[in-house]
PDB file of N, CA and C in Angstrom:
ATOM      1  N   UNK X  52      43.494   9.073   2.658  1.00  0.00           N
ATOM      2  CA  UNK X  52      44.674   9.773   2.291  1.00  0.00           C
ATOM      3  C   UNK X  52      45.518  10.118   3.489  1.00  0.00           C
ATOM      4  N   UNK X  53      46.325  11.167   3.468  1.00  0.00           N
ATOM      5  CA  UNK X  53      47.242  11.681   4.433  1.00  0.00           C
ATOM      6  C   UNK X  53      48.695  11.240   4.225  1.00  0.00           C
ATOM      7  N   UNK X  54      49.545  11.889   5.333  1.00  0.00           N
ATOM      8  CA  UNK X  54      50.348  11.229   5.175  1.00  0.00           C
ATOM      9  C   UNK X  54      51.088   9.824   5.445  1.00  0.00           C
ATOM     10  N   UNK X  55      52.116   9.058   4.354  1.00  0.00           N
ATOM     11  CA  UNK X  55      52.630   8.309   5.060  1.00  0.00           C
ATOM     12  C   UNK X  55      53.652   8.613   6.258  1.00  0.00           C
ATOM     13  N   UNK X  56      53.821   7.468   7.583  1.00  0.00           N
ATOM     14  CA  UNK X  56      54.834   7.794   7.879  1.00  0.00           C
ATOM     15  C   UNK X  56      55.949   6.607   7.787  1.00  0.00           C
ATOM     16  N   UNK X  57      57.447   7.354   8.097  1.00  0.00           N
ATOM     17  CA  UNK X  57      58.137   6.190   7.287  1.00  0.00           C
ATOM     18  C   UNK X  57      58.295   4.969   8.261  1.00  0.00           C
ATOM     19  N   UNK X  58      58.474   3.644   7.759  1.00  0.00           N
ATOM     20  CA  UNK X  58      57.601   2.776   8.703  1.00  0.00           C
ATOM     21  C   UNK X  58      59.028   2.378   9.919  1.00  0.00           C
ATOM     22  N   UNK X  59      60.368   2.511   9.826  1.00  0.00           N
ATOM     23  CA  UNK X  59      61.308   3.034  11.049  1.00  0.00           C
ATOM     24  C   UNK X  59      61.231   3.506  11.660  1.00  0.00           C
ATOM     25  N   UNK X  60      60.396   5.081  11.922  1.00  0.00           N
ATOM     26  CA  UNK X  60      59.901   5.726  12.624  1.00  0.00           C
ATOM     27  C   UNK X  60      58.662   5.223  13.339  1.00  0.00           C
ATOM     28  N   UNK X  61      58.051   4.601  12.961  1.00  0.00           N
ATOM     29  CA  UNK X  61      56.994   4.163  13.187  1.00  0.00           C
ATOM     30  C   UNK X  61      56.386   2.696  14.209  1.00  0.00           C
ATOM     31  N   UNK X  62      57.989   1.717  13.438  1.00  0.00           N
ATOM     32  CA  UNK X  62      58.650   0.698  14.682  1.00  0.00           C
ATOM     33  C   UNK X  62      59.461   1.925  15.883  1.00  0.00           C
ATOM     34  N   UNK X  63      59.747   2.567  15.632  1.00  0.00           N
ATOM     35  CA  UNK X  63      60.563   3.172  16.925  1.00  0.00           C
ATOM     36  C   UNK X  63      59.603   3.514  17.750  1.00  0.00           C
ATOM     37  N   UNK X  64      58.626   4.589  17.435  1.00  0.00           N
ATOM     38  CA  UNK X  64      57.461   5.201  18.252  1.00  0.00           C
ATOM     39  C   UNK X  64      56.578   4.088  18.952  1.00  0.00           C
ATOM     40  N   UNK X  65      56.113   3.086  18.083  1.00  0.00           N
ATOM     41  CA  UNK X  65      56.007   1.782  18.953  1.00  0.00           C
ATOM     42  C   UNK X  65      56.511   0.964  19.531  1.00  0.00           C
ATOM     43  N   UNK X  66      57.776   0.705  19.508  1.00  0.00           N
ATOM     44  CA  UNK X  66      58.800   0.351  20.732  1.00  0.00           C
ATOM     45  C   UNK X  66      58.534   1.171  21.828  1.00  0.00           C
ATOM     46  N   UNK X  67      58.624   2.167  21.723  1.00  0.00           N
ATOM     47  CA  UNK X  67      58.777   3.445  23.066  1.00  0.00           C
ATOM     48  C   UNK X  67      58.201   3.652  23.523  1.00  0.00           C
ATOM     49  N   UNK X  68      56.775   3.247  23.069  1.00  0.00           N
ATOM     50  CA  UNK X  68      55.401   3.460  23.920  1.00  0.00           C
ATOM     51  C   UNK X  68      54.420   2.501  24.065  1.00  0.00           C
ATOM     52  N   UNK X  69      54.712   1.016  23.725  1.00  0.00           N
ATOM     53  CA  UNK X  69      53.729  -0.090  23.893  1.00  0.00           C
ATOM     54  C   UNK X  69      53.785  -0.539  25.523  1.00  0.00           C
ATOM     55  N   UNK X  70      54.795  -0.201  25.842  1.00  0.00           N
ATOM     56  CA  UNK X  70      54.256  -0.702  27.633  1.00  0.00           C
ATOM     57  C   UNK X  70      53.910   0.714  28.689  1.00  0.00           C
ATOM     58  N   UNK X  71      53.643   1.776  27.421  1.00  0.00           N
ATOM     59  CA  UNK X  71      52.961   2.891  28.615  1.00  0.00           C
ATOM     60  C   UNK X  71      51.350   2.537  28.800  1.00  0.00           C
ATOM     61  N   UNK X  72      51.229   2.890  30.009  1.00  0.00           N
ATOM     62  CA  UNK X  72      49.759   3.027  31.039  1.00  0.00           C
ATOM     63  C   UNK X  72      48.949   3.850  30.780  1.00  0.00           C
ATOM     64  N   UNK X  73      47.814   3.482  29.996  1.00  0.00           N
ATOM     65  CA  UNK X  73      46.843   4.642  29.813  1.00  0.00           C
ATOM     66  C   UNK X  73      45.775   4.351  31.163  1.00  0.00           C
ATOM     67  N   UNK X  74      45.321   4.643  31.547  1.00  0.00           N
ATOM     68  CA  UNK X  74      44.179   4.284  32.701  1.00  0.00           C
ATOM     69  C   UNK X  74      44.393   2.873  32.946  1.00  0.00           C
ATOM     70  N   UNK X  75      45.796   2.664  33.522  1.00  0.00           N
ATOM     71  CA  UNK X  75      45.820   1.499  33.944  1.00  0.00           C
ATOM     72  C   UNK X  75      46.072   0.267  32.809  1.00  0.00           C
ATOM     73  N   UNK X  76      46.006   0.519  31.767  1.00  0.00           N
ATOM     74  CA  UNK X  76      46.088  -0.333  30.946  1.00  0.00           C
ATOM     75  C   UNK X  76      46.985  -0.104  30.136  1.00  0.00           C
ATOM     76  N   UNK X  77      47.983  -1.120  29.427  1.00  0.00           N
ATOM     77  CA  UNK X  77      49.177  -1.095  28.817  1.00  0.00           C
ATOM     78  C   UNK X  77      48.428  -0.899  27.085  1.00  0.00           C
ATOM     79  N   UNK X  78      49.431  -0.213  26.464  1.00  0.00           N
ATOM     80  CA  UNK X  78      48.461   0.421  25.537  1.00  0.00           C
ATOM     81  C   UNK X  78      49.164  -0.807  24.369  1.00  0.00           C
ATOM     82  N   UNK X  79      49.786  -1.021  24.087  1.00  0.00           N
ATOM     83  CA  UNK X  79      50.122  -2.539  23.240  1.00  0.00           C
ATOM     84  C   UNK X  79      50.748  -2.170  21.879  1.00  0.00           C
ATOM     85  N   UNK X  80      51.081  -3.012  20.946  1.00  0.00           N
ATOM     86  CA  UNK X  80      51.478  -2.371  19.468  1.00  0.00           C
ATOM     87  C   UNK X  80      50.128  -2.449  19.030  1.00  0.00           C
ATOM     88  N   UNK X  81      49.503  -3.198  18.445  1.00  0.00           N
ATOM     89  CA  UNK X  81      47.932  -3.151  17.819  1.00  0.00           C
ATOM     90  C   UNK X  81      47.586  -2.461  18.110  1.00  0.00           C
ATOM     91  N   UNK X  82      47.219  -1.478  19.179  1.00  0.00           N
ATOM     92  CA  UNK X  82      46.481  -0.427  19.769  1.00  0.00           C
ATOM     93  C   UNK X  82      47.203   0.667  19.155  1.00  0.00           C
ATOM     94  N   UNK X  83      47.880   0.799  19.443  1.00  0.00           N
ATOM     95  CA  UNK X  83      49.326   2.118  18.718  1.00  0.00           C
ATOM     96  C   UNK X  83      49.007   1.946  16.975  1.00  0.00           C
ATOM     97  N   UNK X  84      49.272   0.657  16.581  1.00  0.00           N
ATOM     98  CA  UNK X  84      49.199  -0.035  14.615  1.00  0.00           C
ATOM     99  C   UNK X  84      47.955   1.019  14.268  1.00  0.00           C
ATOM    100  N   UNK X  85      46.935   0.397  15.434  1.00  0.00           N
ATOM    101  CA  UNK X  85      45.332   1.084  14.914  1.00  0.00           C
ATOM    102  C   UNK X  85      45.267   2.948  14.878  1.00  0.00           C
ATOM    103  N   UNK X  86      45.581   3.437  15.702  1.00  0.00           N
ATOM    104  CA  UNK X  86      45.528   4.712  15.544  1.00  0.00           C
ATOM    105  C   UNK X  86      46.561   4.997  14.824  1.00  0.00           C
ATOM    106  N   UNK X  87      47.804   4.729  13.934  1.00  0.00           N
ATOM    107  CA  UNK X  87      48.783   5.541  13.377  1.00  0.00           C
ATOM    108  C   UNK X  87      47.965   5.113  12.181  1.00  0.00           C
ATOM    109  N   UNK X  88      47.042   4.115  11.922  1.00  0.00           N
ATOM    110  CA  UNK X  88      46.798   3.250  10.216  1.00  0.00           C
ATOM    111  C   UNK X  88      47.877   2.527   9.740  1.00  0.00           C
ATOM    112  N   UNK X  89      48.498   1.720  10.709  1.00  0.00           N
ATOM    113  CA  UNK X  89      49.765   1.016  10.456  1.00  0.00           C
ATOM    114  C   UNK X  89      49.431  -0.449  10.619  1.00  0.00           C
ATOM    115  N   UNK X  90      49.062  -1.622   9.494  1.00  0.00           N
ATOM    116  CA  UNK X  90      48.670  -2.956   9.416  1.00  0.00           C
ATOM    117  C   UNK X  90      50.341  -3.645  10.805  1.00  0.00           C
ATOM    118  N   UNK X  91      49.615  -3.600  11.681  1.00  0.00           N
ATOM    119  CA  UNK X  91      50.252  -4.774  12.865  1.00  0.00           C
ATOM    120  C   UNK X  91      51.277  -5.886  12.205  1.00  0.00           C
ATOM    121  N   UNK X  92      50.859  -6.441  10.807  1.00  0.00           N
ATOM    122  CA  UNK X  92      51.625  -7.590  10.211  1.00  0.00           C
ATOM    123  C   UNK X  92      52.881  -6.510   9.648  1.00  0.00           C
ATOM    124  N   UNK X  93      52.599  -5.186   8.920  1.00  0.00           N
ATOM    125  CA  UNK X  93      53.876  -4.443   8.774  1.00  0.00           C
ATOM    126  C   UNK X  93      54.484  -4.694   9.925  1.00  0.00           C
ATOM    127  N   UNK X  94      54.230  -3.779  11.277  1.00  0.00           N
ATOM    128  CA  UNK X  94      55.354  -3.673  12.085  1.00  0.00           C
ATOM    129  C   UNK X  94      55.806  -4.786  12.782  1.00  0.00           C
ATOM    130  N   UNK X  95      55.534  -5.767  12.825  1.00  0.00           N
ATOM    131  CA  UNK X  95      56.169  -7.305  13.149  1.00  0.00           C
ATOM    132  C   UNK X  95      57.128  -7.601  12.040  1.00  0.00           C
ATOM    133  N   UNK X  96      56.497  -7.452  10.532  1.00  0.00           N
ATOM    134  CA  UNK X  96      57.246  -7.769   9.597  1.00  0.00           C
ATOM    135  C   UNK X  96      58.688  -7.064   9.601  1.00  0.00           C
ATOM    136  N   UNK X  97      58.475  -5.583   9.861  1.00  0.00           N
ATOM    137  CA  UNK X  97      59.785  -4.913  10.115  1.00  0.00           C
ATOM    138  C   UNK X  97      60.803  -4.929  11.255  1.00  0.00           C
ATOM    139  N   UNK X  98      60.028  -5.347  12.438  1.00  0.00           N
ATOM    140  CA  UNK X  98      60.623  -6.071  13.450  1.00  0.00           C
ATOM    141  C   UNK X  98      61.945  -7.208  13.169  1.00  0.00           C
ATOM    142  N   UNK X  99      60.647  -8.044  12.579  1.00  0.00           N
ATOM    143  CA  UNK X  99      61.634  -9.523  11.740  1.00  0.00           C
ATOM    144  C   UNK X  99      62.786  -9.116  10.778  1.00  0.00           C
ATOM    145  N   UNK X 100      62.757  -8.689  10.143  1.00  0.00           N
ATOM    146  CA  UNK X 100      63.537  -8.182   9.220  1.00  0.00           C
ATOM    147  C   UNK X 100      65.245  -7.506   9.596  1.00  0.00           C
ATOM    148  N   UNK X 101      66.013  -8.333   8.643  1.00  0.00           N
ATOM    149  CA  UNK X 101      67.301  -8.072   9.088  1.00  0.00           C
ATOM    150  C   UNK X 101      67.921  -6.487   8.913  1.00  0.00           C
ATOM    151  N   UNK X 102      68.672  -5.864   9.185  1.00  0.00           N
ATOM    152  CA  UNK X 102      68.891  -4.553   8.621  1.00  0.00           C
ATOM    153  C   UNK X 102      69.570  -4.648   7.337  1.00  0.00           C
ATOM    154  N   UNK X 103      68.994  -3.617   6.194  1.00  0.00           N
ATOM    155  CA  UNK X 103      70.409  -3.761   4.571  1.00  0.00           C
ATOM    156  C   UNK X 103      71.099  -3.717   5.213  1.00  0.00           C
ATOM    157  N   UNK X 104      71.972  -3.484   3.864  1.00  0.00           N
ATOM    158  CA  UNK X 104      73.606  -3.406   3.749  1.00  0.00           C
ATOM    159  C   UNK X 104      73.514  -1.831   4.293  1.00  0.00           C
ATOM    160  N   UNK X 105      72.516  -1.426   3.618  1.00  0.00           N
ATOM    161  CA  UNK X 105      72.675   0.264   3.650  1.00  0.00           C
ATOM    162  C   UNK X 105      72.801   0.608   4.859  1.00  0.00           C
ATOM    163  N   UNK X 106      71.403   0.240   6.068  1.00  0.00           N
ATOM    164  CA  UNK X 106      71.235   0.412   7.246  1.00  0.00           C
ATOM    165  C   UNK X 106      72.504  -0.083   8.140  1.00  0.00           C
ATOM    166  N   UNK X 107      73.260  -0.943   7.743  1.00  0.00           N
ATOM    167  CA  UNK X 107      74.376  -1.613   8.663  1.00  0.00           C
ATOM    168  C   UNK X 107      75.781  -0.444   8.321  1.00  0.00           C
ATOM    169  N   UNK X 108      75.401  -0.167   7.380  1.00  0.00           N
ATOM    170  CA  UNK X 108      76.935   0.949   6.775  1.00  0.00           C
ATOM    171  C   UNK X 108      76.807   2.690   7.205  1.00  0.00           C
ATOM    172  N   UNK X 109      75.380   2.959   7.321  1.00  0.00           N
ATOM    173  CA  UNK X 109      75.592   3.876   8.018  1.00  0.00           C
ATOM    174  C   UNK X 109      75.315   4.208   9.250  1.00  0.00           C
ATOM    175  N   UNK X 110      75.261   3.219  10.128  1.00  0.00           N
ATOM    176  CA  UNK X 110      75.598   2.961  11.334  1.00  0.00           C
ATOM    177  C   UNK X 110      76.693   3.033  11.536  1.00  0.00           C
ATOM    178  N   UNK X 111      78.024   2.072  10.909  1.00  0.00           N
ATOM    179  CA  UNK X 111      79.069   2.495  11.117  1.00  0.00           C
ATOM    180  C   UNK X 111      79.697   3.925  10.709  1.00  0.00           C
ATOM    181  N   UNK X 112      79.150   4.307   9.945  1.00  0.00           N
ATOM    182  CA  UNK X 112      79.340   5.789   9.524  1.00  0.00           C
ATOM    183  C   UNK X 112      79.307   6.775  10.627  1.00  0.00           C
ATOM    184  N   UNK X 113      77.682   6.390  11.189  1.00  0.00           N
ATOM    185  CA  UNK X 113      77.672   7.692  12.220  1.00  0.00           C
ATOM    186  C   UNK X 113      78.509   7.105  13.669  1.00  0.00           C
ATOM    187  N   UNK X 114      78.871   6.129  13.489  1.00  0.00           N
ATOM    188  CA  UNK X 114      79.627   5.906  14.503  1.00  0.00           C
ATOM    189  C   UNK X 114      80.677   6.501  14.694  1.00  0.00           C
ATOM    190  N   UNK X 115      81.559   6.842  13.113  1.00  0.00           N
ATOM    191  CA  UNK X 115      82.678   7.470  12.581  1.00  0.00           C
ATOM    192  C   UNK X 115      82.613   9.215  12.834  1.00  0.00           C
ATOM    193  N   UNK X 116      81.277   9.298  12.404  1.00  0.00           N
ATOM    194  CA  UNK X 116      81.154  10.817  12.470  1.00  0.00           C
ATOM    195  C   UNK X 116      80.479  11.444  13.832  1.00  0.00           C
ATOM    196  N   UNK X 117      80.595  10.394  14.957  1.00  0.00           N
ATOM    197  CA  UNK X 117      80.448  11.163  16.358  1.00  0.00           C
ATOM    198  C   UNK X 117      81.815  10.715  16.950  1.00  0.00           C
ATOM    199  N   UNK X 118      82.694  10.126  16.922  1.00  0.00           N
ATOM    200  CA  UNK X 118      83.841  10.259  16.891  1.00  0.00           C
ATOM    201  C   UNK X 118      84.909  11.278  16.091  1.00  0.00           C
ATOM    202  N   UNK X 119      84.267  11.486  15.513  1.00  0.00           N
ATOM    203  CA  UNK X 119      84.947  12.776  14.548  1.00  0.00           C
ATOM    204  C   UNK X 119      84.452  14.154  15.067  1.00  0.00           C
ATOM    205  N   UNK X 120      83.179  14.186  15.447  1.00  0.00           N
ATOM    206  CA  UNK X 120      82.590  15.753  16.433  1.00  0.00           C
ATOM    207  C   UNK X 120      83.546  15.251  17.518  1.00  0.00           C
ATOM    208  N   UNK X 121      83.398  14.305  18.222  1.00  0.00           N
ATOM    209  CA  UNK X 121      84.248  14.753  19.651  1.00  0.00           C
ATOM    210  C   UNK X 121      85.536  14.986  19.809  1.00  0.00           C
ATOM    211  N   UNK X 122      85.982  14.764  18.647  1.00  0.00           N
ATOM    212  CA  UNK X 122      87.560  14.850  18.616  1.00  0.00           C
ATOM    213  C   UNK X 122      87.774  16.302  18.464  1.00  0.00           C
ATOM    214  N   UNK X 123      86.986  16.752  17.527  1.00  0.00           N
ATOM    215  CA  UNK X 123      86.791  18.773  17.151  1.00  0.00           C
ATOM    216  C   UNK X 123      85.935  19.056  18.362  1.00  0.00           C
ATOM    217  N   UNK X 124      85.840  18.660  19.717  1.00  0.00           N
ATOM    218  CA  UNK X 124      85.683  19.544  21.129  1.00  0.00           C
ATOM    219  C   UNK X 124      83.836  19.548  20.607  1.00  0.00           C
ATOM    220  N   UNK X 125      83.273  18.503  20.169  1.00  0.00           N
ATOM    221  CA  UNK X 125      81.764  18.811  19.515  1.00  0.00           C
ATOM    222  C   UNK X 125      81.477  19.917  18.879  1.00  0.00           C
ATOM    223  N   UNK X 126      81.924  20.528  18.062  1.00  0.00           N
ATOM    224  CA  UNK X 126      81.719  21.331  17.305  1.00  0.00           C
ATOM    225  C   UNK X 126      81.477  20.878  16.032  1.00  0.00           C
ATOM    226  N   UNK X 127      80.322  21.965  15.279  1.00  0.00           N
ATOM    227  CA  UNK X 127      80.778  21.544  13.855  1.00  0.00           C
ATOM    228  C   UNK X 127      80.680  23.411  13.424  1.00  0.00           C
ATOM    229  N   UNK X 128      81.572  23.012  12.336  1.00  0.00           N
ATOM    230  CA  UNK X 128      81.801  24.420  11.545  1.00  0.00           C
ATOM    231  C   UNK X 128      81.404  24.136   9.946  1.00  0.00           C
ATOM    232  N   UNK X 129      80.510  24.574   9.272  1.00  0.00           N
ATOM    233  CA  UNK X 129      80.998  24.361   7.540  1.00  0.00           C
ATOM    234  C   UNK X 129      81.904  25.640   7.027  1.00  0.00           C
ATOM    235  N   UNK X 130      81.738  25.070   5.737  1.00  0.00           N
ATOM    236  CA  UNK X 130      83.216  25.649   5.020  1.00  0.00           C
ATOM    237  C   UNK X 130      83.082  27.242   4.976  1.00  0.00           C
TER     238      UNK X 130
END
């Protein structure tokens, strides 16, 4: 059991840490796959994988909406 984690997060955290040095030794994705309980063929598979529509649209979104904080001096206010 436990929890899942969501598997984006999960390619990210293994991007960011497969070429750190544990005692000299590069700790790898498989090594990282094995201790999170994350099957290695997932995170390759998600690797491979193109981004949706969804993932490509709100990219441009937040692109929109950090251009929109800096224009308001980075602030945000709600209503």
């Amino acid at each position: 059991g436990g929890v899942r984690l969501p598997l984006l997060e999960v390619v990210t955290f293994i991007d960011a840490n497969k070429d750190d040095l544990v005692k000299g030794r590069r700790l790898g994705a498989e090594f990282i796959c094995r201790v999170l309980q994350v099957a290695p063929s997932s995170y390759y598979a998600a690797k491979a994988r193109e981004p949706s529509t969804r993932a490509r649209r709100d990219e441009a979104l937040i692109l929109q909406l950090i251009e929109l904080w800096e224009a308001n001096y980075r602030v945000y206010r709600g209503p």
